[in-house]
Coordinates of C-alpha atoms and ligand atoms in Angstrom, one line a residue:
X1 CA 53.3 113.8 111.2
X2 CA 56.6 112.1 111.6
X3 CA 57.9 111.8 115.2
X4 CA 61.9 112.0 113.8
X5 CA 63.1 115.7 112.9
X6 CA 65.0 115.9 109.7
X7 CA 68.5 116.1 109.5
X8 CA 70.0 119.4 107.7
X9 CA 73.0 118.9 105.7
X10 CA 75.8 120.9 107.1
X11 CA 75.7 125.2 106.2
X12 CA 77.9 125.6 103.0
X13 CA 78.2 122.4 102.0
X14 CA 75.6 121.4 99.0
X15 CA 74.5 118.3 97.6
X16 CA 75.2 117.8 94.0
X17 CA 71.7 116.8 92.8
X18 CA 70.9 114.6 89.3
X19 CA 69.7 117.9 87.7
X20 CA 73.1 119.0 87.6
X21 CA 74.8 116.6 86.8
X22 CA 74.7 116.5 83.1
X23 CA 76.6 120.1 84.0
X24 CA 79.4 118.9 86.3
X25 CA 80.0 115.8 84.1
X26 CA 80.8 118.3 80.8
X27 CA 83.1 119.8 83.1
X28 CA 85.1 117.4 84.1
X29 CA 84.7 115.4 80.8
X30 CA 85.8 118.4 79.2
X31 CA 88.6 119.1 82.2
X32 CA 90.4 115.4 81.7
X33 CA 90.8 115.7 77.7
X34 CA 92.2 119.3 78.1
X35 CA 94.8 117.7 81.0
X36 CA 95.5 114.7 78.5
X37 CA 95.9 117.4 75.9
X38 CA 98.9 119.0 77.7
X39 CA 100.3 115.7 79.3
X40 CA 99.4 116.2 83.0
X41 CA 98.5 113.3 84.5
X42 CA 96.0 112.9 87.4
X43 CA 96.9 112.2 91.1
X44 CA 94.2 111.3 93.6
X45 CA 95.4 112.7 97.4
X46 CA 93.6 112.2 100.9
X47 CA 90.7 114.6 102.3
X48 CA 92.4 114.9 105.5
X49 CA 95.9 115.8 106.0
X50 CA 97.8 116.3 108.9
X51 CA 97.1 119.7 110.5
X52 CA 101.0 120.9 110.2
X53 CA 101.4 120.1 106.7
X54 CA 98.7 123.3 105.4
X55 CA 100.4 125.2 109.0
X56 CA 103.8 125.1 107.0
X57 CA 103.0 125.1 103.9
X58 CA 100.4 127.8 103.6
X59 CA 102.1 130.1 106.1
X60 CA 100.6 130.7 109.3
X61 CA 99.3 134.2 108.9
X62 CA 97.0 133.4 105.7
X63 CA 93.6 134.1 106.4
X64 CA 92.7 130.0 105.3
X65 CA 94.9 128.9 108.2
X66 CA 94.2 131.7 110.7
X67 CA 90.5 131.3 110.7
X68 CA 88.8 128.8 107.8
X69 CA 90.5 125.2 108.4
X70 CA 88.4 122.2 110.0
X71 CA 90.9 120.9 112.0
X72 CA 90.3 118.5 114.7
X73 CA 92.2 116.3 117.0
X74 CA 91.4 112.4 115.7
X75 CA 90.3 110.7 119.4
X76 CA 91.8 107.4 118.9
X77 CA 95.8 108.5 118.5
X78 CA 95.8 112.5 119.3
X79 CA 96.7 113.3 115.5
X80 CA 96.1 116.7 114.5
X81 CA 94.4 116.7 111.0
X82 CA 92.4 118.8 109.0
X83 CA 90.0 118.8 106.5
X84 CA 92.0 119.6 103.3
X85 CA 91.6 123.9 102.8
X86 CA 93.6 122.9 99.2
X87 CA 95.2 120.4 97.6
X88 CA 98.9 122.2 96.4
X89 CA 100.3 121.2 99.5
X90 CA 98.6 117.9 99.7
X91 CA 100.2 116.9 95.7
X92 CA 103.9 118.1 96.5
X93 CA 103.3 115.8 100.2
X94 CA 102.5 112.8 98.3
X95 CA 105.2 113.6 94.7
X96 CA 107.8 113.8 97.9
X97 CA 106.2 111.0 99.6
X98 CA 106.6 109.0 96.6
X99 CA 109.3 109.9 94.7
X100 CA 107.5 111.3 91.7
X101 CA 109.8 114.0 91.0
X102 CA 113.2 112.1 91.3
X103 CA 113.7 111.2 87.9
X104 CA 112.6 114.1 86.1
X105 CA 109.7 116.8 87.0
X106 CA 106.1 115.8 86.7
X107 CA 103.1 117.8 85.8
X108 CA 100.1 116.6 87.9
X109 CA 96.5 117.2 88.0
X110 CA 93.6 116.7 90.7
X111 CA 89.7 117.6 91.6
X112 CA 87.7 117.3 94.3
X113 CA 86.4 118.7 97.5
X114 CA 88.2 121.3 99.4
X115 CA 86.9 123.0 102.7
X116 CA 87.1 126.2 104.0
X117 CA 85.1 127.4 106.8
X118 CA 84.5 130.6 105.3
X119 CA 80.9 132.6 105.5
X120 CA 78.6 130.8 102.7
X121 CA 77.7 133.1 100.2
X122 CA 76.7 133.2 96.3
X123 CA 80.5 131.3 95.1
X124 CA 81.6 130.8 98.6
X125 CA 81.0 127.7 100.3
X126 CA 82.3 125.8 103.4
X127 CA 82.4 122.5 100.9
X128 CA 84.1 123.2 97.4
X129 CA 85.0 121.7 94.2
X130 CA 88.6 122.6 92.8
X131 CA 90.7 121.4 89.4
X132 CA 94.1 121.9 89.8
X133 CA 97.3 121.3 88.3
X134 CA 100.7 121.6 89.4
X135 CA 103.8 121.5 87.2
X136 CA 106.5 119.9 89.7
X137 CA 110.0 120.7 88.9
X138 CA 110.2 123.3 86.2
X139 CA 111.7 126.7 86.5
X140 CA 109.2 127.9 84.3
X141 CA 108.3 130.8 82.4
X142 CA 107.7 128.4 79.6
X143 CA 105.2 126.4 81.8
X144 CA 103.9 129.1 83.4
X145 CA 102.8 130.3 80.1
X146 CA 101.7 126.9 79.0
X147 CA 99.0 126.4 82.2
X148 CA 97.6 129.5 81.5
X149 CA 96.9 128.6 78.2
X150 CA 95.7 125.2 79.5
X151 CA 93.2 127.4 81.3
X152 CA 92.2 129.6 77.9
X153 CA 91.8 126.3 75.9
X154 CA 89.2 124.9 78.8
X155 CA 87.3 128.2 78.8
X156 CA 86.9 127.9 75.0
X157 CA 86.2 124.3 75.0
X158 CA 83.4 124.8 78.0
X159 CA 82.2 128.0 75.3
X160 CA 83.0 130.3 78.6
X161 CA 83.2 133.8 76.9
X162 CA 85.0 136.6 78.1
X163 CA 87.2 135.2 80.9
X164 CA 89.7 138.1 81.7
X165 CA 93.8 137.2 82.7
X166 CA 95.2 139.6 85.2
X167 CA 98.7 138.4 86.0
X168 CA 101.4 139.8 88.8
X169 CA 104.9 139.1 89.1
X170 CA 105.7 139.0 93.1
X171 CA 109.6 138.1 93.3
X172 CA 111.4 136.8 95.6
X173 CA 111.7 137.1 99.0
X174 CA 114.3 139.4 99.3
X175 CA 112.6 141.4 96.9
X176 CA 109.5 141.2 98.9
X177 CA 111.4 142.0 102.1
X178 CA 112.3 145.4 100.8
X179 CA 109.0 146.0 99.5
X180 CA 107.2 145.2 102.3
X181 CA 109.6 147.8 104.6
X182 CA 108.7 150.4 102.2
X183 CA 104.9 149.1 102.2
X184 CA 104.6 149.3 105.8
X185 CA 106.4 152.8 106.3
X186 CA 103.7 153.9 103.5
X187 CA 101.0 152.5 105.4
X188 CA 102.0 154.1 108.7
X189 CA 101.8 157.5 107.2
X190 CA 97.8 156.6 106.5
X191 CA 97.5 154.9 109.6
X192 CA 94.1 156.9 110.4
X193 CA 92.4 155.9 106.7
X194 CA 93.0 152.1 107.6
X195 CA 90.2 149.8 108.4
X196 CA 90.1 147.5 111.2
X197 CA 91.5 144.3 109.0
X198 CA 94.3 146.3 107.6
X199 CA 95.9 147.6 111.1
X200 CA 95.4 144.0 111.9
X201 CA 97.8 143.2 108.5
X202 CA 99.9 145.8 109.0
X203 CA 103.1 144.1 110.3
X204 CA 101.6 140.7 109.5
X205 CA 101.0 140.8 106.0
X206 CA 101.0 143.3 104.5
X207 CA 101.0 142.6 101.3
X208 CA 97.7 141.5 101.4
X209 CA 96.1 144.9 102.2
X210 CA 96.5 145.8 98.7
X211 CA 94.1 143.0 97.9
X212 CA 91.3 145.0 100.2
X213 CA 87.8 145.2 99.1
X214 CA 86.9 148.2 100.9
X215 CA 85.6 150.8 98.4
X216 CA 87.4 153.5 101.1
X217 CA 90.7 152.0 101.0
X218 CA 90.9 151.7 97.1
X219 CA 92.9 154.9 96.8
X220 CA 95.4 154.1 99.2
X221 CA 96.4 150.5 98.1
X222 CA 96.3 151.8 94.3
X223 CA 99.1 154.6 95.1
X224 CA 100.8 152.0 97.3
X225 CA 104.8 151.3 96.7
X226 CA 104.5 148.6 93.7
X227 CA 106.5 145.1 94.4
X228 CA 107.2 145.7 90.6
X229 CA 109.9 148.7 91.6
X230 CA 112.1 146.5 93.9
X231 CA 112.3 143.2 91.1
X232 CA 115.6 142.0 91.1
X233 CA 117.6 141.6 87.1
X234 CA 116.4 138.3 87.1
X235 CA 112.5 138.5 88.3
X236 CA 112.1 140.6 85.9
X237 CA 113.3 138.9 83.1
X238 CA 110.9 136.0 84.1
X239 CA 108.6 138.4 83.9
X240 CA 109.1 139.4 80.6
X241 CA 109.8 136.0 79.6
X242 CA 106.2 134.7 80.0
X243 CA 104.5 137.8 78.8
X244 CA 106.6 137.3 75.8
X245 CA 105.0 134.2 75.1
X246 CA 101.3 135.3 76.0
X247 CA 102.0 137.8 73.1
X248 CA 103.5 135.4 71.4
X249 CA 100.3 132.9 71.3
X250 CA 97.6 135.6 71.1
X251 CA 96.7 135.7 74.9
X252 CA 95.4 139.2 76.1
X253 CA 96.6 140.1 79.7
X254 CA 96.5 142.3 82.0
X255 CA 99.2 143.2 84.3
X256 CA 97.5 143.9 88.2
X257 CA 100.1 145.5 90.3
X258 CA 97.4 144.2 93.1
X259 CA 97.4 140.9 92.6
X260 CA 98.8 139.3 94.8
X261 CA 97.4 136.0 96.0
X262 CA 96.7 134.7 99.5
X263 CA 99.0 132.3 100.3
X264 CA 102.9 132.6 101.5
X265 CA 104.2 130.1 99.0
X266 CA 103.6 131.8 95.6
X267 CA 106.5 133.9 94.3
X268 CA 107.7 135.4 90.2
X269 CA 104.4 135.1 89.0
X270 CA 100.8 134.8 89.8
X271 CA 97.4 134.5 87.7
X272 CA 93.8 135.1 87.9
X273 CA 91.2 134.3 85.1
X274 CA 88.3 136.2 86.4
X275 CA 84.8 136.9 85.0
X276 CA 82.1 139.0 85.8
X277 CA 83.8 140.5 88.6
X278 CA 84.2 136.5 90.3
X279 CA 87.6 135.1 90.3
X280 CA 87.2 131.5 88.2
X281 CA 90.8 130.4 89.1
X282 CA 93.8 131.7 90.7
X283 CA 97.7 130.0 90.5
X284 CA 101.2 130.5 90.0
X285 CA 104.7 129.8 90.9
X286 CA 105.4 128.6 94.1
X287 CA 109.5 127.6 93.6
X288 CA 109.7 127.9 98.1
X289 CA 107.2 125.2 98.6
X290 CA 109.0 122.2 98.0
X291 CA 111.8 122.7 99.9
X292 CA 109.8 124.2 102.9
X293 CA 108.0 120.5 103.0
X294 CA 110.8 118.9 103.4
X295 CA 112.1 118.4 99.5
X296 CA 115.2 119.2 97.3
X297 CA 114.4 122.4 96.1
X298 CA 112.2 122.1 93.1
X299 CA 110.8 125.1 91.4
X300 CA 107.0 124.7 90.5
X301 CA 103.7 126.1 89.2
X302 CA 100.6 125.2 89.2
X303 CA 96.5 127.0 89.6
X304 CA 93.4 125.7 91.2
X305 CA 90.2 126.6 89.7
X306 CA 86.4 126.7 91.3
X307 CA 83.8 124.2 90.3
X308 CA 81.0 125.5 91.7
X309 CA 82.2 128.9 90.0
X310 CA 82.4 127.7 86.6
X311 CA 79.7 126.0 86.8
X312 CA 77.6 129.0 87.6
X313 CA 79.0 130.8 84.6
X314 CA 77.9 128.0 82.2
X315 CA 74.4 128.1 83.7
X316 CA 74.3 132.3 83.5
X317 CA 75.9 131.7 79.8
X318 CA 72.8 128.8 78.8
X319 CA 75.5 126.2 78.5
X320 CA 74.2 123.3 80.6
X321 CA 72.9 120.8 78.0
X322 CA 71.1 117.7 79.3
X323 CA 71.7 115.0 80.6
X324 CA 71.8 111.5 79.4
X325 CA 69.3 109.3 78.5
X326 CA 68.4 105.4 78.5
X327 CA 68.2 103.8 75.3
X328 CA 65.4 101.2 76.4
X329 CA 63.0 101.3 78.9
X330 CA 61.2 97.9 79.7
X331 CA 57.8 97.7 80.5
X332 CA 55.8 94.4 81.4
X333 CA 53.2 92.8 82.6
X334 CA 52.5 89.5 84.2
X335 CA 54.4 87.3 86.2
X336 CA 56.1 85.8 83.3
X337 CA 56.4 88.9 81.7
X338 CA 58.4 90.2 84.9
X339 CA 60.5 86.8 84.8
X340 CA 61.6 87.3 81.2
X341 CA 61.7 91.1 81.5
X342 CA 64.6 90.9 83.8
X343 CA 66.3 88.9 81.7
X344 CA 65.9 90.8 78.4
X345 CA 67.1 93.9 80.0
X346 CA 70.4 92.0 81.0
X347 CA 70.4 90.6 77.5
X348 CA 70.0 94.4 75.8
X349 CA 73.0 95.6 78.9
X350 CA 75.7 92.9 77.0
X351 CA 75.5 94.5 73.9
X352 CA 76.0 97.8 75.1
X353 CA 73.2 99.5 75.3
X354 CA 71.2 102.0 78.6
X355 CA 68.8 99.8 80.0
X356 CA 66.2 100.8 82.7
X357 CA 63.2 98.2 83.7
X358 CA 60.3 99.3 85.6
X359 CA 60.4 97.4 88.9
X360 CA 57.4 97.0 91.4
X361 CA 54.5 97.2 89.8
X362 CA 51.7 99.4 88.1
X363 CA 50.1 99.3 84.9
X364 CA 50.8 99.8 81.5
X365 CA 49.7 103.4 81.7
X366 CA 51.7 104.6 84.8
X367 CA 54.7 102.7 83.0
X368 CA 54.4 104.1 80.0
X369 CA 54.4 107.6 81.7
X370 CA 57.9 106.5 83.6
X371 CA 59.4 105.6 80.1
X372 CA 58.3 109.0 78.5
X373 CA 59.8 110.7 81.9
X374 CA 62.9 108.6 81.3
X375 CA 63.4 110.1 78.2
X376 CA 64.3 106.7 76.3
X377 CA 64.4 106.3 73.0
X378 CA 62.6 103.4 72.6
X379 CA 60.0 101.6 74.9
X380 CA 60.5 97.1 75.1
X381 CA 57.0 96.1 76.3
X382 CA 56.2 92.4 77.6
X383 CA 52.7 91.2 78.0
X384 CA 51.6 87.6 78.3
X385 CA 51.4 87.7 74.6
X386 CA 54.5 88.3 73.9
X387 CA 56.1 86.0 76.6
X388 CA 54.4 83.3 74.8
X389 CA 55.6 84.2 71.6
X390 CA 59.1 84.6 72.6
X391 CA 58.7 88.4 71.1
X392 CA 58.7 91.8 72.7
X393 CA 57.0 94.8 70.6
X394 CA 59.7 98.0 70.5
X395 CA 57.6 101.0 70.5
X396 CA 59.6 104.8 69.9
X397 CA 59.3 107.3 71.9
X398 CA 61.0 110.1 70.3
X399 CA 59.1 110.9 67.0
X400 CA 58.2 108.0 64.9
X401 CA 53.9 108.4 66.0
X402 CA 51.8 107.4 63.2
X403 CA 48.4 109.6 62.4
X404 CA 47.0 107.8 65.3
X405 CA 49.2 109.8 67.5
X406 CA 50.2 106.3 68.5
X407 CA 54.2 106.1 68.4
X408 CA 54.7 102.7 65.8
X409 CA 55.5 99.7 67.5
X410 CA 57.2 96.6 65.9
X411 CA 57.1 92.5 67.3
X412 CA 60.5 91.7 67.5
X413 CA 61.9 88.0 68.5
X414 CA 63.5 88.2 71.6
X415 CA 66.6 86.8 70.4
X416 CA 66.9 89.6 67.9
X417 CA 66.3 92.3 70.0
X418 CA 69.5 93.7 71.1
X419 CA 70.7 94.2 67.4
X420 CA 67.2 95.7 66.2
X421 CA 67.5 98.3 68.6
X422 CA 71.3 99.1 68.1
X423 CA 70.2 99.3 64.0
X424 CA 67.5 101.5 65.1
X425 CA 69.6 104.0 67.1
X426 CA 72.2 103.8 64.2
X427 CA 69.4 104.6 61.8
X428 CA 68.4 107.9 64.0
X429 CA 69.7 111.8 63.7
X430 CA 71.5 112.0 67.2
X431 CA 69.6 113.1 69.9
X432 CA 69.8 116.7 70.4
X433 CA 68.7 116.6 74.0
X434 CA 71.1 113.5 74.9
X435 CA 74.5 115.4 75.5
X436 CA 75.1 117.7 72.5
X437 CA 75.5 121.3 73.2
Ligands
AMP501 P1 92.4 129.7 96.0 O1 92.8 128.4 96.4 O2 91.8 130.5 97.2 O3 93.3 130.5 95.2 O4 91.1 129.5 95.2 C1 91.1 129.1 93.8 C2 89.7 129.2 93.3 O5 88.8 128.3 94.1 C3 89.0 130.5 93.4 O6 89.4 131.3 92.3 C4 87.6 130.2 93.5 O7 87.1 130.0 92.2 C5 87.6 128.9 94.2 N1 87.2 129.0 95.6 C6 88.0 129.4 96.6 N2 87.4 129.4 97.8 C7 86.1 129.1 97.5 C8 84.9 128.9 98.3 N3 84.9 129.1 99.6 N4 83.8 128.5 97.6 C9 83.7 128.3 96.3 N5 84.8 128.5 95.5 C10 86.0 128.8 96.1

């Protein structure tokens, strides 16, 4: 037994294993067309991010900056930075940062990991994946409308059935001020039916007890005071503006006078696509935000969406696929056989195709096993033979056995190889297992 424990990787945060990765690279294969499709263009920010930037921009009495940031203090200088919670605030730092939006507005997209320390669950973890995109600059409803159906084409292209749109409209402030009075008087009259996180909320935030889980409080958030009765002339008429166009382009939706969103920066409207009672991805407009960061005021809109969510869903739904496979795999034997092996597999690399090449040793056999394991379409075998004949045979490992159960195997000149196998691979039906779904 070893003398060293085993380090754990941290709680919540997973490693992203080969197995899976045929999965997460249809995703985001899938994620950059659909962004190139509706002209965003990528932006890659920092992980960490000073502290203040999330404090300000996410509003200090959201539950991700209350209680779920990594924040630490950096020991060489005394900076206070944190582990990135999202990445909204972290695109319109750098588009300010950098000018992006000067000229005219700019429609941005990002992935990557996001942390929240949050308690790890089935869709929740401390480590995350998100895709976002923001639309920088646009009063919107047109490009409100036009990321959710960004969304709707990526479902369809992923094959993701039944993905459900609940959408809110939540104003502006002032229309949320006099909301919120009426709210909390409400709220006050059922004081004694309130749980412990909603007295908490109660002069806080509200707003964010209609969002409540608790089976016991349903009936008291549904019959709360809706923010739809206080819209102003022209919230509403955003409103009405975008679900003009989702009737407009075919796009169910369903109007949650709940909905509304954890964050202090969203206002008009808000989005959800959620499936099988799991919200997928949650955005909208978030016109304050800019100008709280330090910008010219810039109305914008953009949605996040989970990774590790969607992902699920394509496993629950049978749509992972598999992953790629090599074209060759080498097998030798010999010293000089090793020698020429290496080469050849560089040789068969410059023209394009997958190359792997058995390295230490073992015999035919075990090698042969490997190259079946590998999947490869076709074996390159070296023996002393065929060192000395400046050959290698090409044996096939996907169909193509002869009544000996042997698959067939052909002496090719060395020199020749590369083409023989790309006229080979030309010659074959595609590959079912090798990326189609
Ligand atoms: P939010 O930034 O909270 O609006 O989240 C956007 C999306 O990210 C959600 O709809 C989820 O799909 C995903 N998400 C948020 N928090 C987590 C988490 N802790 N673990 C996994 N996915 C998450």
């Amino acid at each position: 037994m070893s003398k060293v424990d085993r380090i754990q990787g941290v709680r919540g945060m997973n490693d992203v294993l080969p197995a899976d990765e045929a999965l997460w690279d249809r995703l985001e294969s899938t994620v950059a067309a659909t962004m190139r499709a509706y002209g965003y263009a990528r932006i890659r920010t920092p992980i960490v991010e000073p502290t203040r930037l999330f404090v300000r921009g996410l509003g200090e009495v959201t539950d991700i900056v209350e209680k779920e940031m990594y924040s630490f203090v950096d020991s060489l200088n005394g900076d206070e930075l944190s582990l990135r919670p999202e990445n909204t605030a972290g695109v319109v730092r750098a588009a300010l940062e950098h000018n992006l939006t000067y000229e005219s507005p700019r429609r941005l997209w990002y992935a990557g990991p996001m942390f929240r320390h949050e308690r790890p669950q089935k869709g929740r973890y401390r480590q995350f994946h998100q895709i976002g995109a923001e639309a920088l600059g646009f009063a919107g409803p047109d490009v409100d409308a036009e990321l959710i159906m960004l969304c709707r084409r990526l479902w369809d292209d992923l094959g993701l059935p039944q993905v459900r749109l609940e959408i809110n409209s939540l104003g502006q402030a002032d229309e949320r001020a006099a909301h919120r009075q009426a709210l909390i008087s409400y709220l006050e009259g059922h004081r004694d039916l309130l749980d412990e996180d909603a007295r908490r909320r109660l002069h806080s935030n509200p707003l964010r007890i209609l969002d409540t889980k608790n089976p016991a409080m349903q009936e008291i958030a549904e019959n709360a005071p809706r923010l739809a009765e206080f819209l102003g002339e022209a919230s509403r008429a955003h409103f009405d503006g975008l679900t003009q166009r989702l009737r407009d382009l075919n796009q169910p939706y369903h109007v949650n006078h709940r909905l509304v969103r954890g964050l202090d920066y969203y206002n008009l409207t808000v989005f959800e696509w959620v499936a099988d009672g799991l919200t997928l991805c949650g955005g909208g407009r978030y016109d304050p935000l800019v100008e709280m960061l330090g910008g010219r005021a810039s109305p914008s809109c953009g949605f996040a969406l989970g990774v590790e969510r969607v992902l699920e869903l394509l496993r629950q739904h049978d749509l992972v696929g598999e992953g790629a496979s090599p074209d060759c795999y080498v097998v030798h034997q010999g010293d000089a056989a090793a020698h020429t092996a290496i080469q050849v597999a560089e040789r068969l690399r410059d023209a394009g195709l997958d190359v792997v090449m058995h390295c230490g040793s073992g015999g035919f056999k075990s090698q042969f096993k490997r190259a079946d394991a590998s999947r490869a379409a076709f074996a390159i075998v070296l023996g002393d033979d065929e060192v000395a004949k400046g050959v290698a045979a090409v044996k096939s490992l996907r169909g193509g056995q002869d009544e000996t159960g042997k698959g067939e195997q052909q002496s090719v000149a060395l020199e020749d190889l590369a083409d023989f196998v790309l006229g080979r691979l030309a010659d074959e039906p595609a590959d079912d297992a090798n990326g189609g779904i």
